[in-house]
PDB file of C-alpha atoms in Angstrom:
ATOM      1  CA  MET A   1    -111.934 -69.785 -15.979  1.00  0.00           C
ATOM      2  CA  GLU A   2    -111.381 -66.620 -18.018  1.00  0.00           C
ATOM      3  CA  VAL A   3    -113.213 -64.433 -15.462  1.00  0.00           C
ATOM      4  CA  TRP A   4    -110.849 -65.592 -12.692  1.00  0.00           C
ATOM      5  CA  LYS A   5    -107.798 -64.369 -14.649  1.00  0.00           C
ATOM      6  CA  TYR A   6    -109.361 -60.936 -15.167  1.00  0.00           C
ATOM      7  CA  ARG A   7    -110.181 -60.602 -11.454  1.00  0.00           C
ATOM      8  CA  VAL A   8    -106.582 -61.460 -10.471  1.00  0.00           C
ATOM      9  CA  LEU A   9    -105.155 -59.038 -13.032  1.00  0.00           C
ATOM     10  CA  GLY A  10    -107.604 -56.334 -11.932  1.00  0.00           C
ATOM     11  CA  SER A  11    -106.667 -56.819  -8.271  1.00  0.00           C
ATOM     12  CA  LEU A  12    -102.964 -56.750  -9.119  1.00  0.00           C
ATOM     13  CA  ALA A  13    -103.384 -53.574 -11.166  1.00  0.00           C
ATOM     14  CA  ALA A  14    -105.303 -51.905  -8.311  1.00  0.00           C
ATOM     15  CA  LEU A  15    -102.555 -52.871  -5.842  1.00  0.00           C
ATOM     16  CA  LEU A  16     -99.826 -51.458  -8.078  1.00  0.00           C
ATOM     17  CA  LEU A  17    -101.786 -48.233  -8.534  1.00  0.00           C
ATOM     18  CA  LEU A  18    -102.236 -47.915  -4.773  1.00  0.00           C
ATOM     19  CA  LEU A  19     -98.497 -48.443  -4.205  1.00  0.00           C
ATOM     20  CA  ALA A  20     -97.660 -45.880  -6.887  1.00  0.00           C
ATOM     21  CA  ILE A  21     -99.832 -43.323  -5.105  1.00  0.00           C
ATOM     22  CA  VAL A  22     -98.746 -44.080  -1.505  1.00  0.00           C
ATOM     23  CA  PHE A  23     -95.005 -44.706  -1.976  1.00  0.00           C
ATOM     24  CA  PRO A  24     -93.969 -41.144  -2.881  1.00  0.00           C
ATOM     25  CA  PHE A  25     -95.665 -39.777   0.252  1.00  0.00           C
ATOM     26  CA  THR A  26     -93.941 -42.236   2.585  1.00  0.00           C
ATOM     27  CA  GLN A  27     -90.583 -41.459   1.001  1.00  0.00           C
ATOM     28  CA  THR A  28     -91.141 -37.713   1.485  1.00  0.00           C
ATOM     29  CA  GLU A  29     -92.081 -38.188   5.163  1.00  0.00           C
ATOM     30  CA  THR A  30     -88.927 -40.261   5.726  1.00  0.00           C
ATOM     31  CA  GLU A  31     -86.738 -37.609   4.112  1.00  0.00           C
ATOM     32  CA  GLU A  32     -88.427 -34.830   6.114  1.00  0.00           C
ATOM     33  CA  ALA A  33     -87.895 -36.744   9.362  1.00  0.00           C
ATOM     34  CA  GLY A  34     -84.154 -36.669   8.678  1.00  0.00           C
ATOM     35  CA  MET A  35     -84.307 -32.920   8.074  1.00  0.00           C
ATOM     36  CA  ALA A  36     -86.652 -31.902  10.892  1.00  0.00           C
ATOM     37  CA  ASP A  37     -84.524 -28.910  11.898  1.00  0.00           C
ATOM     38  CA  GLY A  38     -83.543 -27.968   8.356  1.00  0.00           C
ATOM     39  CA  ALA A  39     -80.231 -29.864   8.397  1.00  0.00           C
ATOM     40  CA  LEU A  40     -79.337 -33.211   6.959  1.00  0.00           C
ATOM     41  CA  VAL A  41     -78.638 -36.043   9.356  1.00  0.00           C
ATOM     42  CA  GLY A  42     -74.856 -36.171   9.659  1.00  0.00           C
ATOM     43  CA  GLY A  43     -74.608 -32.677   8.200  1.00  0.00           C
ATOM     44  CA  ILE A  44     -72.766 -29.801   9.797  1.00  0.00           C
ATOM     45  CA  LYS A  45     -75.068 -27.500  11.713  1.00  0.00           C
ATOM     46  CA  GLU A  46     -74.689 -24.399  13.846  1.00  0.00           C
ATOM     47  CA  ALA A  47     -74.287 -25.119  17.536  1.00  0.00           C
ATOM     48  CA  PRO A  48     -77.011 -23.825  19.857  1.00  0.00           C
ATOM     49  CA  ALA A  49     -76.744 -20.146  20.777  1.00  0.00           C
ATOM     50  CA  GLY A  50     -74.210 -19.439  23.496  1.00  0.00           C
ATOM     51  CA  GLN A  51     -72.291 -22.673  23.031  1.00  0.00           C
ATOM     52  CA  ASP A  52     -69.181 -20.770  21.968  1.00  0.00           C
ATOM     53  CA  ASN A  53     -68.879 -19.823  25.666  1.00  0.00           C
ATOM     54  CA  ASP A  54     -69.649 -23.334  26.905  1.00  0.00           C
ATOM     55  CA  LEU A  55     -66.838 -24.654  29.129  1.00  0.00           C
ATOM     56  CA  HIS A  56     -66.743 -27.979  27.287  1.00  0.00           C
ATOM     57  CA  VAL A  57     -66.289 -26.262  23.917  1.00  0.00           C
ATOM     58  CA  VAL A  58     -63.622 -23.959  25.372  1.00  0.00           C
ATOM     59  CA  ASP A  59     -61.804 -27.034  26.743  1.00  0.00           C
ATOM     60  CA  LEU A  60     -61.947 -28.645  23.288  1.00  0.00           C
ATOM     61  CA  ALA A  61     -60.567 -25.446  21.730  1.00  0.00           C
ATOM     62  CA  ARG A  62     -57.715 -25.351  24.265  1.00  0.00           C
ATOM     63  CA  TYR A  63     -57.051 -29.031  23.531  1.00  0.00           C
ATOM     64  CA  ALA A  64     -56.877 -28.243  19.800  1.00  0.00           C
ATOM     65  CA  VAL A  65     -54.336 -25.438  20.339  1.00  0.00           C
ATOM     66  CA  ASN A  66     -52.214 -27.610  22.653  1.00  0.00           C
ATOM     67  CA  GLU A  67     -52.251 -30.539  20.222  1.00  0.00           C
ATOM     68  CA  HIS A  68     -51.321 -28.244  17.340  1.00  0.00           C
ATOM     69  CA  ASN A  69     -48.491 -26.725  19.385  1.00  0.00           C
ATOM     70  CA  ASN A  70     -47.142 -30.207  20.195  1.00  0.00           C
ATOM     71  CA  LYS A  71     -47.369 -31.477  16.611  1.00  0.00           C
ATOM     72  CA  ALA A  72     -46.097 -28.327  14.874  1.00  0.00           C
ATOM     73  CA  ASN A  73     -43.671 -27.169  17.580  1.00  0.00           C
ATOM     74  CA  ALA A  74     -45.597 -23.879  17.659  1.00  0.00           C
ATOM     75  CA  LEU A  75     -46.282 -21.371  20.439  1.00  0.00           C
ATOM     76  CA  LEU A  76     -49.886 -20.352  19.855  1.00  0.00           C
ATOM     77  CA  GLU A  77     -51.787 -19.072  22.890  1.00  0.00           C
ATOM     78  CA  PHE A  78     -55.539 -19.683  23.055  1.00  0.00           C
ATOM     79  CA  GLU A  79     -57.630 -16.489  23.323  1.00  0.00           C
ATOM     80  CA  ASN A  80     -61.303 -17.407  22.772  1.00  0.00           C
ATOM     81  CA  VAL A  81     -63.856 -19.339  20.723  1.00  0.00           C
ATOM     82  CA  VAL A  82     -65.390 -17.327  17.881  1.00  0.00           C
ATOM     83  CA  LYS A  83     -67.841 -19.839  16.360  1.00  0.00           C
ATOM     84  CA  VAL A  84     -68.841 -23.473  16.793  1.00  0.00           C
ATOM     85  CA  LYS A  85     -70.541 -25.942  14.474  1.00  0.00           C
ATOM     86  CA  GLN A  86     -71.321 -29.580  15.202  1.00  0.00           C
ATOM     87  CA  GLN A  87     -71.602 -32.697  13.104  1.00  0.00           C
ATOM     88  CA  VAL A  88     -72.944 -35.990  14.397  1.00  0.00           C
ATOM     89  CA  VAL A  89     -70.628 -38.792  13.290  1.00  0.00           C
ATOM     90  CA  ALA A  90     -69.525 -41.754  15.408  1.00  0.00           C
ATOM     91  CA  GLY A  91     -69.527 -39.238  18.242  1.00  0.00           C
ATOM     92  CA  THR A  92     -69.393 -35.509  17.521  1.00  0.00           C
ATOM     93  CA  MET A  93     -67.119 -33.553  15.208  1.00  0.00           C
ATOM     94  CA  TYR A  94     -66.729 -30.012  16.494  1.00  0.00           C
ATOM     95  CA  HIS A  95     -65.840 -27.372  13.891  1.00  0.00           C
ATOM     96  CA  ILE A  96     -64.390 -24.593  16.018  1.00  0.00           C
ATOM     97  CA  THR A  97     -63.225 -21.191  14.803  1.00  0.00           C
ATOM     98  CA  LEU A  98     -60.930 -19.825  17.478  1.00  0.00           C
ATOM     99  CA  GLN A  99     -58.742 -16.828  18.100  1.00  0.00           C
ATOM    100  CA  VAL A 100     -55.129 -17.263  19.177  1.00  0.00           C
ATOM    101  CA  ASN A 101     -52.233 -15.020  20.064  1.00  0.00           C
ATOM    102  CA  GLU A 102     -49.324 -15.755  17.725  1.00  0.00           C
ATOM    103  CA  GLY A 103     -46.267 -13.705  18.683  1.00  0.00           C
ATOM    104  CA  GLY A 104     -48.367 -10.743  19.773  1.00  0.00           C
ATOM    105  CA  ALA A 105     -50.694 -10.867  16.752  1.00  0.00           C
ATOM    106  CA  LYS A 106     -54.250 -12.119  17.090  1.00  0.00           C
ATOM    107  CA  LYS A 107     -55.138 -14.670  14.404  1.00  0.00           C
ATOM    108  CA  LEU A 108     -58.088 -16.926  13.589  1.00  0.00           C
ATOM    109  CA  TYR A 109     -57.824 -20.681  13.116  1.00  0.00           C
ATOM    110  CA  ASP A 110     -60.301 -23.401  12.228  1.00  0.00           C
ATOM    111  CA  ALA A 111     -60.029 -26.615  14.207  1.00  0.00           C
ATOM    112  CA  LYS A 112     -61.874 -29.904  13.846  1.00  0.00           C
ATOM    113  CA  VAL A 113     -62.002 -31.993  17.009  1.00  0.00           C
ATOM    114  CA  TRP A 114     -63.609 -35.431  16.967  1.00  0.00           C
ATOM    115  CA  GLU A 115     -64.986 -36.522  20.319  1.00  0.00           C
ATOM    116  CA  LYS A 116     -66.641 -39.652  21.671  1.00  0.00           C
ATOM    117  CA  GLN A 117     -67.518 -38.671  25.239  1.00  0.00           C
ATOM    118  CA  TRP A 118     -68.659 -42.149  26.268  1.00  0.00           C
ATOM    119  CA  GLU A 119     -65.163 -43.505  25.437  1.00  0.00           C
ATOM    120  CA  ASN A 120     -63.306 -40.485  26.867  1.00  0.00           C
ATOM    121  CA  PHE A 121     -61.828 -40.048  23.371  1.00  0.00           C
ATOM    122  CA  LYS A 122     -60.920 -36.898  21.478  1.00  0.00           C
ATOM    123  CA  GLU A 123     -58.675 -36.306  18.507  1.00  0.00           C
ATOM    124  CA  LEU A 124     -57.572 -33.220  16.611  1.00  0.00           C
ATOM    125  CA  LYS A 125     -58.411 -33.911  12.970  1.00  0.00           C
ATOM    126  CA  GLU A 126     -57.521 -30.547  11.435  1.00  0.00           C
ATOM    127  CA  PHE A 127     -56.027 -27.226  12.482  1.00  0.00           C
ATOM    128  CA  LYS A 128     -55.511 -24.507   9.899  1.00  0.00           C
ATOM    129  CA  PRO A 129     -55.464 -20.722   9.705  1.00  0.00           C
ATOM    130  CA  VAL A 130     -58.571 -18.944   8.454  1.00  0.00           C
ATOM    131  CA  GLU A 131     -57.932 -17.184   5.141  1.00  0.00           C
ATOM    132  CA  GLY A 132     -57.555 -13.509   5.884  1.00  0.00           C
ATOM    133  CA  GLY A 133     -57.692 -14.544   9.535  1.00  0.00           C
ATOM    134  CA  ALA A 134     -55.810 -11.661  11.111  1.00  0.00           C
ATOM    135  CA  SER A 135     -58.015 -10.345  13.869  1.00  0.00           C
ATOM    136  CA  ALA A 136     -58.061  -6.800  15.237  1.00  0.00           C
TER     137      ALA A 136
END
């Protein structure tokens, strides 16, 4: 009867040792799968090259300026998109740096536009001037 107990304990110890060796590797592979392109899932990442000229992004930037003008009773005129970043949320959050004409002066603003294309939904979440954002 004593031998049986030692065999069970030995098997249990071997199983725990195997789990201790294998578990860290599976955890690392799972974490790396979430960071395949060097960014965290849900993290903000640079948009693909050339997307700052993409018509959809330009439309979102124009939407952001129009929404800001309506909310703040402002008269900003959209000029162009300077930089775009994207974040996957429940949809996509676009972080757009854009240039506007404000009373003859060119200025830079950062806008965050949340979009769910499948619901035909978009919302301006933030619109603020870039620090030192006067543009030549």
